[in-house]
Structure formats: structure tokens, C-alpha cells
Amino acid sequence: MQVYGLVGNPVGHSASPPMHEAAYEATGVDARYVTFEPERSAIADAIAGADALGVAGLNVTIPFKRDVLELVDPDPLAERIGAVNTIDFGTGKPNGYNTDAAGVTRAFEHHGVELDGADAVVVGAGGAGRAAAFALADAGSTVHIANRTAAKAEELASVVPGATGGGLETLERVGDADVLVNATSVGMEAPTETPVPAAHLHADLAVLDAVYTPLETRLLREAADAGAVTVDGAWMLLLQGVEAFELWTGLDAPVDVMNEALRAHLSND
Ligand code: NAP
């Protein structure tokens, strides 16, 4: 039996175990998926220990995505993003990947949204914002990054090909954009808050909200009212997990089964 898991702090209510275990059951992979919650200071020991114990793969979440970068051999995309959310243990130094990026592009593709040639606004310049900005630029979009702390958006824009960045006034670009990603935590557990004023939203826009608690955020509700295509955060969560499953097992992921398990967990949480 193989052991996979999630390392983060906290990881208490994570939806990843039911999502991955449903995939193992559907594909006949003999594996379990468990959660690990080390102290921040113990992350290097935790990764080395998992490797020594023969753990096959780990997902990585807050607050460890950047810490883990120097503990693994990151692929070029994870290195550019500056964060690892998936580790594959094999022989030698563990390999690190960032499947949040694929979670963003695959979520839009799943909803029929063309990213090549699109004008995209990413709000947020933390871990999710970095993954979204690189993913969209690599898919052929022109990316504009809006962040509360303008300097972080400007720094990110300087390394993402063709991107611009600034403070929240950059949100005015949403009016002419094709694609919008909320990669801030605004709206999480706070249904009255939104990162983007409704006045900017319009019918030619596709909106992905990385927030998935709640699934229907104020941003997505107002985007739907404006006639936009809406993509909730569970799609990003699902499709980063699909990408990790495929990296680890080399199999096609049972996407529908994983989606059902994920949404059942989120609706009970
Ligand atoms: P992070 O690295 O801590 O970044 C947080 C971002 O939110 C920063 O850009 C921050 O701006 C901004 N922000 C926070 N509070 C704000 C406020 N009141 N007004 C305006 N901006 C604010 O976090 P992260 O890892 O990128 O995660 C961001 C969100 O994405 C979280 O809700 C997380 O759950 C979600 N996420 C979802 C998935 C998925 O698969 N669906 C994957 C990853 C993350 P400053 O720079 O100015 O502080």
C-alpha cells in the first residue's frame, strides 16, 4: 500500500483526503491519503522523515508552500512561482511541483473559456495569485495584477511575461477584461465581502474565485447577476488535485468521482 498525504498547519477540515481516496477506490490504486500537521520549525524534518518512511507523495498547503521549495528539487514552473504544493518522492531528492497553476487553467478550460489571447485580471499577489498569474501568462493571456499592497503586484508583474501590476485601482481594468481571478482571501467565511466592486463586472467576463468556503461568494453571485461565466473555487481545488493524482500515479484521474467526493465534503463542512 502507498501512503500519500497533505502537510499543512492547520489541515483539520481538508477536503483532499476524501477527494483522493475516492480516486484510489475508483481506479484500484492501493493507497491511503492522510493529513500531517507539523510545527513550522519542523517542516524540514517532516519532509525528510516522510521520505525516509517511504511516503509516496505529499500535497503542501499553508504555511509551507514556500518553505518546501528549498527542501525539494522544484520543476521550472514551481521555481518561477516560488511555491511547491505537490511533492513526488522517488529516489534521490524529492521532486516539487505547483499544481495550483494547472488548477486555474484547467478550471477555465473545463468551462469552455479561451485563455489564449485573453485579457486577464488577477486580484491578489500571494501564493494563489502568483500561481494564477504565471498560469494565465503561460496559457497566452495578458495579465494585470491588482493587489492591496501594490509593491507585491509590481514585483510579481516584473517576473510574469507581459504582465502589469499595481494597487487595487488596477481593478478598473476588469471592465475591459475577458477573465478575472480572485486570488485573495476576501469573501472567505465572510459572505458580505467582495474583492471586486460589482460595477466592474460584465457579461463578457469569466470569473474564477479561488475561495471555496463558501462555494457561492458575493463576487460569484454578483458576476452571475452581470451575466458572466462563473467558476467556483472547488473547481480549482479539484483540478489541482487531479493534476497531483496524475503526476503521482501516471493514470488518468477519475475527475467526476473526485468532483463528487469533494463537493459532498464541502457541502457537509
Ligand atoms: P496569501 O499568500 O496569504 O495571499 C493573500 C492575498 O490576499 C494577498 O494578495 C493579500 O494582499 C490579499 N488580501 C488579504 N486580505 C485582503 C483584504 N482584506 N483586502 C484586499 N486584499 C486582501 O494566501 P493564498 O495562499 O494566496 O490564498 C488566497 C486565497 O486563495 C485563500 O482564500 C485560499 O483559500 C485560496 N486558495 C484556493 C485554492 C483552490 O484550490 N481553490 C488554492 C490556493 C489558495 P496583501 O499582499 O496586500 O496582504
mmCIF file of C-alpha atoms and ligand atoms in Angstrom:
data_model
loop_
_atom_site.group_PDB
_atom_site.id
_atom_site.type_symbol
_atom_site.label_atom_id
_atom_site.label_comp_id
_atom_site.label_asym_id
_atom_site.label_seq_id
_atom_site.Cartn_x
_atom_site.Cartn_y
_atom_site.Cartn_z
ATOM 1 C CA MET A 1 0.000 0.000 0.000
ATOM 2 C CA GLN A 2 1.213 3.514 -0.844
ATOM 3 C CA VAL A 3 0.812 6.469 1.503
ATOM 4 C CA TYR A 4 0.038 9.951 0.182
ATOM 5 C CA GLY A 5 -0.922 12.966 2.223
ATOM 6 C CA LEU A 6 -1.255 16.642 2.908
ATOM 7 C CA VAL A 7 1.156 18.629 5.037
ATOM 8 C CA GLY A 8 -0.037 21.978 6.391
ATOM 9 C CA ASN A 9 -0.979 23.748 9.596
ATOM 10 C CA PRO A 10 -3.888 23.662 10.143
ATOM 11 C CA VAL A 11 -5.235 20.843 7.916
ATOM 12 C CA GLY A 12 -8.199 19.846 10.099
ATOM 13 C CA HIS A 13 -11.109 20.147 7.656
ATOM 14 C CA SER A 14 -9.232 19.483 4.426
ATOM 15 C CA ALA A 15 -11.259 18.137 1.511
ATOM 16 C CA SER A 16 -8.208 16.461 -0.028
ATOM 17 C CA PRO A 17 -8.432 13.088 1.813
ATOM 18 C CA PRO A 18 -11.971 12.205 0.625
ATOM 19 C CA MET A 19 -11.216 13.508 -2.876
ATOM 20 C CA HIS A 20 -8.023 11.445 -3.309
ATOM 21 C CA GLU A 21 -9.342 8.336 -1.566
ATOM 22 C CA ALA A 22 -12.366 8.329 -3.888
ATOM 23 C CA ALA A 23 -9.921 8.394 -6.805
ATOM 24 C CA TYR A 24 -7.926 5.438 -5.402
ATOM 25 C CA GLU A 25 -11.098 3.423 -4.955
ATOM 26 C CA ALA A 26 -12.346 4.191 -8.470
ATOM 27 C CA THR A 27 -9.026 3.332 -10.140
ATOM 28 C CA GLY A 28 -7.992 0.383 -7.930
ATOM 29 C CA VAL A 29 -4.877 2.142 -6.645
ATOM 30 C CA ASP A 30 -3.861 0.570 -3.313
ATOM 31 C CA ALA A 31 -3.235 3.732 -1.301
ATOM 32 C CA ARG A 32 -4.325 5.901 1.616
ATOM 33 C CA TYR A 33 -4.274 9.718 1.875
ATOM 34 C CA VAL A 34 -3.637 11.183 5.326
ATOM 35 C CA THR A 35 -3.018 14.627 6.847
ATOM 36 C CA PHE A 36 0.098 15.817 8.723
ATOM 37 C CA GLU A 37 0.262 18.975 10.842
ATOM 38 C CA PRO A 38 3.878 19.697 11.878
ATOM 39 C CA GLU A 39 5.059 22.832 13.648
ATOM 40 C CA ARG A 40 6.501 25.430 11.257
ATOM 41 C CA SER A 41 10.006 24.879 12.656
ATOM 42 C CA ALA A 42 9.793 21.123 11.977
ATOM 43 C CA ILE A 43 8.969 21.184 8.264
ATOM 44 C CA ALA A 44 12.438 20.117 7.080
ATOM 45 C CA ASP A 45 12.425 17.159 9.494
ATOM 46 C CA ALA A 46 8.868 16.321 8.427
ATOM 47 C CA ILE A 47 9.749 16.149 4.719
ATOM 48 C CA ALA A 48 12.937 14.173 5.380
ATOM 49 C CA GLY A 49 11.001 11.851 7.682
ATOM 50 C CA ALA A 50 8.244 11.273 5.133
ATOM 51 C CA ASP A 51 10.906 10.451 2.538
ATOM 52 C CA ALA A 52 12.683 8.049 4.898
ATOM 53 C CA LEU A 53 9.404 6.311 5.774
ATOM 54 C CA GLY A 54 8.557 5.712 2.123
ATOM 55 C CA VAL A 55 5.639 8.150 1.774
ATOM 56 C CA ALA A 56 4.930 8.241 -1.978
ATOM 57 C CA GLY A 57 3.734 11.834 -2.330
ATOM 58 C CA LEU A 58 2.584 14.884 -0.397
ATOM 59 C CA ASN A 59 0.474 17.901 -1.100
ATOM 60 C CA VAL A 60 1.641 21.024 0.685
ATOM 61 C CA THR A 61 -0.538 23.865 1.953
ATOM 62 C CA ILE A 62 -0.395 26.975 4.147
ATOM 63 C CA PRO A 63 2.075 27.904 5.628
ATOM 64 C CA PHE A 64 4.629 25.591 3.994
ATOM 65 C CA LYS A 65 4.394 26.147 0.212
ATOM 66 C CA ARG A 66 7.400 28.472 0.104
ATOM 67 C CA ASP A 67 9.364 26.735 2.900
ATOM 68 C CA VAL A 68 9.313 23.467 0.967
ATOM 69 C CA LEU A 69 10.859 24.990 -2.166
ATOM 70 C CA GLU A 70 14.387 24.598 -0.822
ATOM 71 C CA LEU A 71 13.749 21.092 0.524
ATOM 72 C CA VAL A 72 12.948 19.575 -2.884
ATOM 73 C CA ASP A 73 14.072 19.725 -6.483
ATOM 74 C CA PRO A 74 11.408 22.099 -7.918
ATOM 75 C CA ASP A 75 10.358 21.880 -11.565
ATOM 76 C CA PRO A 76 10.793 25.127 -13.561
ATOM 77 C CA LEU A 77 7.168 26.258 -13.058
ATOM 78 C CA ALA A 78 7.268 25.756 -9.264
ATOM 79 C CA GLU A 79 10.601 27.579 -9.208
ATOM 80 C CA ARG A 80 9.170 30.567 -11.137
ATOM 81 C CA ILE A 81 6.046 30.691 -8.929
ATOM 82 C CA GLY A 82 8.223 30.336 -5.843
ATOM 83 C CA ALA A 83 5.954 27.755 -4.219
ATOM 84 C CA VAL A 84 5.530 23.968 -4.151
ATOM 85 C CA ASN A 85 2.169 22.342 -3.440
ATOM 86 C CA THR A 86 2.961 18.781 -4.583
ATOM 87 C CA ILE A 87 5.947 16.569 -3.760
ATOM 88 C CA ASP A 88 6.747 13.313 -5.510
ATOM 89 C CA PHE A 89 9.173 11.133 -3.537
ATOM 90 C CA GLY A 90 11.299 8.813 -5.589
ATOM 91 C CA THR A 91 14.954 8.029 -5.482
ATOM 92 C CA GLY A 92 17.261 10.940 -4.642
ATOM 93 C CA LYS A 93 15.982 14.438 -3.760
ATOM 94 C CA PRO A 94 12.152 14.689 -3.835
ATOM 95 C CA ASN A 95 10.648 16.473 -6.856
ATOM 96 C CA GLY A 96 8.450 19.549 -6.282
ATOM 97 C CA TYR A 97 5.598 20.820 -8.447
ATOM 98 C CA ASN A 98 2.975 23.557 -8.348
ATOM 99 C CA THR A 99 -0.367 22.115 -9.459
ATOM 100 C CA ASP A 100 -2.341 25.234 -8.338
ATOM 101 C CA ALA A 101 -1.331 26.722 -11.703
ATOM 102 C CA ALA A 102 -2.908 23.845 -13.612
ATOM 103 C CA GLY A 103 -5.901 24.115 -11.268
ATOM 104 C CA VAL A 104 -6.523 27.627 -12.607
ATOM 105 C CA THR A 105 -6.094 26.899 -16.314
ATOM 106 C CA ARG A 106 -7.920 23.559 -16.210
ATOM 107 C CA ALA A 107 -10.845 25.181 -14.320
ATOM 108 C CA PHE A 108 -11.283 27.767 -17.086
ATOM 109 C CA GLU A 109 -10.804 25.173 -19.850
ATOM 110 C CA HIS A 110 -13.421 22.935 -18.202
ATOM 111 C CA HIS A 111 -15.898 25.818 -18.542
ATOM 112 C CA GLY A 112 -15.016 26.451 -22.204
ATOM 113 C CA VAL A 113 -13.125 29.691 -21.520
ATOM 114 C CA GLU A 114 -10.407 30.549 -24.083
ATOM 115 C CA LEU A 115 -7.271 31.816 -22.322
ATOM 116 C CA ASP A 116 -5.013 32.270 -25.340
ATOM 117 C CA GLY A 117 -5.214 35.960 -26.290
ATOM 118 C CA ALA A 118 -7.430 36.826 -23.304
ATOM 119 C CA ASP A 119 -7.055 39.960 -21.214
ATOM 120 C CA ALA A 120 -6.905 38.763 -17.596
ATOM 121 C CA VAL A 121 -7.023 40.473 -14.209
ATOM 122 C CA VAL A 122 -5.694 38.643 -11.151
ATOM 123 C CA VAL A 123 -6.555 40.188 -7.795
ATOM 124 C CA GLY A 124 -4.065 39.069 -5.155
ATOM 125 C CA ALA A 125 -0.306 38.550 -5.250
ATOM 126 C CA GLY A 126 0.200 35.883 -2.568
ATOM 127 C CA GLY A 127 0.700 32.183 -3.283
ATOM 128 C CA ALA A 128 -2.526 31.691 -5.265
ATOM 129 C CA GLY A 129 -2.045 34.984 -7.122
ATOM 130 C CA ARG A 130 1.471 34.012 -8.177
ATOM 131 C CA ALA A 131 0.274 30.612 -9.446
ATOM 132 C CA ALA A 132 -2.657 32.201 -11.321
ATOM 133 C CA ALA A 133 -0.543 34.939 -12.912
ATOM 134 C CA PHE A 134 2.097 32.534 -14.262
ATOM 135 C CA ALA A 135 -0.536 30.004 -15.359
ATOM 136 C CA LEU A 136 -2.563 32.581 -17.304
ATOM 137 C CA ALA A 137 0.517 34.156 -18.917
ATOM 138 C CA ASP A 138 1.807 30.704 -19.951
ATOM 139 C CA ALA A 139 -1.633 29.999 -21.465
ATOM 140 C CA GLY A 140 -1.319 33.114 -23.652
ATOM 141 C CA SER A 141 -3.256 35.698 -21.628
ATOM 142 C CA THR A 142 -2.124 39.271 -20.973
ATOM 143 C CA VAL A 143 -2.140 39.530 -17.181
ATOM 144 C CA HIS A 144 -2.858 42.557 -14.985
ATOM 145 C CA ILE A 145 -2.254 42.027 -11.259
ATOM 146 C CA ALA A 146 -4.153 44.106 -8.673
ATOM 147 C CA ASN A 147 -3.124 43.847 -5.047
ATOM 148 C CA ARG A 148 -3.858 45.722 -1.816
ATOM 149 C CA THR A 149 -0.089 46.030 -1.332
ATOM 150 C CA ALA A 150 0.820 47.498 -4.724
ATOM 151 C CA ALA A 151 4.555 46.750 -4.393
ATOM 152 C CA LYS A 152 3.861 42.994 -4.297
ATOM 153 C CA ALA A 153 1.835 43.198 -7.515
ATOM 154 C CA GLU A 154 4.561 45.257 -9.190
ATOM 155 C CA GLU A 155 7.243 42.777 -8.111
ATOM 156 C CA LEU A 156 5.182 39.861 -9.435
ATOM 157 C CA ALA A 157 4.424 41.668 -12.700
ATOM 158 C CA SER A 158 8.145 42.192 -13.236
ATOM 159 C CA VAL A 159 8.699 38.408 -13.477
ATOM 160 C CA VAL A 160 5.489 37.302 -15.251
ATOM 161 C CA PRO A 161 5.901 37.687 -19.035
ATOM 162 C CA GLY A 162 3.943 40.672 -20.421
ATOM 163 C CA ALA A 163 2.234 41.431 -17.096
ATOM 164 C CA THR A 164 1.407 44.760 -15.427
ATOM 165 C CA GLY A 165 0.762 45.269 -11.728
ATOM 166 C CA GLY A 166 -0.443 47.884 -9.275
ATOM 167 C CA GLY A 167 -2.733 48.601 -6.364
ATOM 168 C CA LEU A 168 -6.477 47.964 -6.218
ATOM 169 C CA GLU A 169 -7.081 50.824 -8.713
ATOM 170 C CA THR A 170 -5.865 48.239 -11.284
ATOM 171 C CA LEU A 171 -9.318 46.623 -10.846
ATOM 172 C CA GLU A 172 -10.647 49.238 -13.275
ATOM 173 C CA ARG A 173 -9.159 47.017 -15.995
ATOM 174 C CA VAL A 174 -11.817 44.395 -15.207
ATOM 175 C CA GLY A 175 -14.273 46.459 -17.269
ATOM 176 C CA ASP A 176 -12.346 45.600 -20.465
ATOM 177 C CA ALA A 177 -11.119 42.150 -19.400
ATOM 178 C CA ASP A 178 -12.167 38.664 -20.542
ATOM 179 C CA VAL A 179 -11.003 36.803 -17.431
ATOM 180 C CA LEU A 180 -10.908 37.616 -13.697
ATOM 181 C CA VAL A 181 -9.367 35.549 -10.885
ATOM 182 C CA ASN A 182 -9.879 36.344 -7.217
ATOM 183 C CA ALA A 183 -6.731 35.051 -5.533
ATOM 184 C CA THR A 184 -7.241 36.942 -2.275
ATOM 185 C CA SER A 185 -8.924 35.553 0.824
ATOM 186 C CA VAL A 186 -11.596 38.286 0.644
ATOM 187 C CA GLY A 187 -15.024 36.643 0.818
ATOM 188 C CA MET A 188 -13.740 33.595 2.710
ATOM 189 C CA GLU A 189 -16.083 32.849 5.625
ATOM 190 C CA ALA A 190 -17.404 36.395 5.047
ATOM 191 C CA PRO A 191 -20.281 36.333 2.587
ATOM 192 C CA THR A 192 -20.801 40.119 2.713
ATOM 193 C CA GLU A 193 -17.320 40.970 1.404
ATOM 194 C CA THR A 194 -16.093 41.110 -2.180
ATOM 195 C CA PRO A 195 -12.668 41.921 -3.623
ATOM 196 C CA VAL A 196 -14.100 43.489 -6.818
ATOM 197 C CA PRO A 197 -16.840 46.173 -6.954
ATOM 198 C CA ALA A 198 -19.904 44.901 -8.839
ATOM 199 C CA ALA A 199 -19.770 47.943 -11.142
ATOM 200 C CA HIS A 200 -16.708 46.419 -12.905
ATOM 201 C CA LEU A 201 -18.401 43.079 -13.702
ATOM 202 C CA HIS A 202 -19.973 42.418 -17.117
ATOM 203 C CA ALA A 203 -21.411 39.726 -19.369
ATOM 204 C CA ASP A 204 -18.229 39.156 -21.432
ATOM 205 C CA LEU A 205 -16.243 38.114 -18.362
ATOM 206 C CA ALA A 206 -15.353 34.681 -16.949
ATOM 207 C CA VAL A 207 -14.707 34.792 -13.191
ATOM 208 C CA LEU A 208 -12.831 32.220 -11.089
ATOM 209 C CA ASP A 209 -12.951 32.720 -7.325
ATOM 210 C CA ALA A 210 -10.175 30.738 -5.582
ATOM 211 C CA VAL A 211 -12.186 30.986 -2.346
ATOM 212 C CA TYR A 212 -14.269 27.815 -1.813
ATOM 213 C CA THR A 213 -15.806 28.469 1.627
ATOM 214 C CA PRO A 214 -18.485 29.414 0.793
ATOM 215 C CA LEU A 215 -18.784 27.985 -2.721
ATOM 216 C CA GLU A 216 -21.031 30.840 -3.782
ATOM 217 C CA THR A 217 -19.185 34.004 -2.789
ATOM 218 C CA ARG A 218 -20.577 37.508 -3.141
ATOM 219 C CA LEU A 219 -18.183 38.000 -6.078
ATOM 220 C CA LEU A 220 -19.592 34.984 -7.945
ATOM 221 C CA ARG A 221 -23.187 35.956 -7.146
ATOM 222 C CA GLU A 222 -22.659 39.479 -8.491
ATOM 223 C CA ALA A 223 -20.746 38.129 -11.520
ATOM 224 C CA ALA A 224 -23.643 35.789 -12.334
ATOM 225 C CA ASP A 225 -26.075 38.719 -11.969
ATOM 226 C CA ALA A 226 -23.954 40.637 -14.504
ATOM 227 C CA GLY A 227 -24.206 37.698 -16.940
ATOM 228 C CA ALA A 228 -20.594 36.489 -16.527
ATOM 229 C CA VAL A 229 -19.418 32.856 -16.646
ATOM 230 C CA THR A 230 -18.694 31.832 -13.036
ATOM 231 C CA VAL A 231 -16.249 29.181 -11.825
ATOM 232 C CA ASP A 232 -16.191 28.413 -8.106
ATOM 233 C CA GLY A 233 -13.074 27.655 -6.050
ATOM 234 C CA ALA A 234 -13.894 23.954 -5.790
ATOM 235 C CA TRP A 235 -13.028 23.607 -9.499
ATOM 236 C CA MET A 236 -9.518 24.933 -8.832
ATOM 237 C CA LEU A 237 -9.182 22.714 -5.756
ATOM 238 C CA LEU A 238 -10.441 19.702 -7.713
ATOM 239 C CA LEU A 239 -8.227 20.222 -10.734
ATOM 240 C CA GLN A 240 -5.019 20.856 -8.751
ATOM 241 C CA GLY A 241 -5.794 17.529 -7.034
ATOM 242 C CA VAL A 242 -6.462 15.849 -10.390
ATOM 243 C CA GLU A 243 -3.088 17.089 -11.636
ATOM 244 C CA ALA A 244 -1.347 15.768 -8.477
ATOM 245 C CA PHE A 245 -3.079 12.361 -8.775
ATOM 246 C CA GLU A 246 -1.944 12.095 -12.399
ATOM 247 C CA LEU A 247 1.640 13.111 -11.534
ATOM 248 C CA TRP A 248 1.842 10.540 -8.733
ATOM 249 C CA THR A 249 0.140 7.577 -10.395
ATOM 250 C CA GLY A 250 0.631 8.145 -14.130
ATOM 251 C CA LEU A 251 -3.102 7.322 -14.537
ATOM 252 C CA ASP A 252 -5.937 9.470 -15.906
ATOM 253 C CA ALA A 253 -7.775 10.811 -12.871
ATOM 254 C CA PRO A 254 -11.463 9.929 -12.404
ATOM 255 C CA VAL A 255 -12.441 13.605 -12.453
ATOM 256 C CA ASP A 256 -16.197 13.143 -11.955
ATOM 257 C CA VAL A 257 -15.707 10.804 -8.978
ATOM 258 C CA MET A 258 -13.251 13.210 -7.366
ATOM 259 C CA ASN A 259 -15.585 16.157 -8.010
ATOM 260 C CA GLU A 260 -18.497 14.337 -6.382
ATOM 261 C CA ALA A 261 -16.436 13.401 -3.289
ATOM 262 C CA LEU A 262 -15.050 16.925 -2.962
ATOM 263 C CA ARG A 263 -18.427 18.645 -3.252
ATOM 264 C CA ALA A 264 -20.053 16.179 -0.840
ATOM 265 C CA HIS A 265 -17.333 17.011 1.706
ATOM 266 C CA LEU A 266 -17.608 20.788 1.181
ATOM 267 C CA SER A 267 -21.391 20.770 1.483
ATOM 268 C CA ASN A 268 -21.190 18.842 4.802
ATOM 269 C CA ASP A 269 -18.431 21.015 6.271
HETATM 270 P P1 NAP B 1 -1.700 34.505 0.778
HETATM 271 O O1 NAP B 1 -0.420 34.062 0.158
HETATM 272 O O2 NAP B 1 -1.740 34.780 2.254
HETATM 273 O O3 NAP B 1 -2.189 35.831 -0.014
HETATM 274 C C1 NAP B 1 -3.332 36.530 0.408
HETATM 275 C C2 NAP B 1 -3.690 37.608 -0.621
HETATM 276 O O4 NAP B 1 -4.954 38.169 -0.258
HETATM 277 C C3 NAP B 1 -2.687 38.745 -0.689
HETATM 278 O O5 NAP B 1 -2.607 39.200 -2.034
HETATM 279 C C4 NAP B 1 -3.351 39.800 0.215
HETATM 280 O O6 NAP B 1 -2.968 41.136 -0.090
HETATM 281 C C5 NAP B 1 -4.800 39.585 -0.132
HETATM 282 N N1 NAP B 1 -5.707 40.072 0.908
HETATM 283 C C6 NAP B 1 -5.910 39.537 2.129
HETATM 284 N N2 NAP B 1 -6.844 40.247 2.808
HETATM 285 C C7 NAP B 1 -7.225 41.268 1.978
HETATM 286 C C8 NAP B 1 -8.157 42.332 2.114
HETATM 287 N N3 NAP B 1 -8.896 42.498 3.227
HETATM 288 N N4 NAP B 1 -8.307 43.172 1.060
HETATM 289 C C9 NAP B 1 -7.576 43.003 -0.082
HETATM 290 N N5 NAP B 1 -6.687 42.018 -0.264
HETATM 291 C C10 NAP B 1 -6.502 41.162 0.769
HETATM 292 O O7 NAP B 1 -2.867 33.446 0.526
HETATM 293 P P2 NAP B 1 -3.008 32.435 -0.710
HETATM 294 O O8 NAP B 1 -2.376 31.151 -0.370
HETATM 295 O O9 NAP B 1 -2.593 33.136 -1.955
HETATM 296 O O10 NAP B 1 -4.595 32.174 -0.707
HETATM 297 C C11 NAP B 1 -5.508 33.180 -1.131
HETATM 298 C C12 NAP B 1 -6.908 32.571 -1.209
HETATM 299 O O11 NAP B 1 -6.913 31.570 -2.231
HETATM 300 C C13 NAP B 1 -7.357 31.867 0.072
HETATM 301 O O12 NAP B 1 -8.737 32.111 0.269
HETATM 302 C C14 NAP B 1 -7.123 30.391 -0.219
HETATM 303 O O13 NAP B 1 -8.004 29.535 0.496
HETATM 304 C C15 NAP B 1 -7.436 30.363 -1.709
HETATM 305 N N6 NAP B 1 -6.801 29.245 -2.420
HETATM 306 C C16 NAP B 1 -7.619 28.401 -3.074
HETATM 307 C C17 NAP B 1 -7.085 27.351 -3.789
HETATM 308 C C18 NAP B 1 -8.012 26.406 -4.514
HETATM 309 O O14 NAP B 1 -7.540 25.352 -4.942
HETATM 310 N N7 NAP B 1 -9.272 26.771 -4.712
HETATM 311 C C19 NAP B 1 -5.693 27.156 -3.832
HETATM 312 C C20 NAP B 1 -4.882 28.064 -3.161
HETATM 313 C C21 NAP B 1 -5.452 29.110 -2.436
HETATM 314 P P3 NAP B 1 -1.664 41.814 0.592
HETATM 315 O O15 NAP B 1 -0.492 41.331 -0.234
HETATM 316 O O16 NAP B 1 -1.890 43.277 0.461
HETATM 317 O O17 NAP B 1 -1.606 41.324 2.006
#
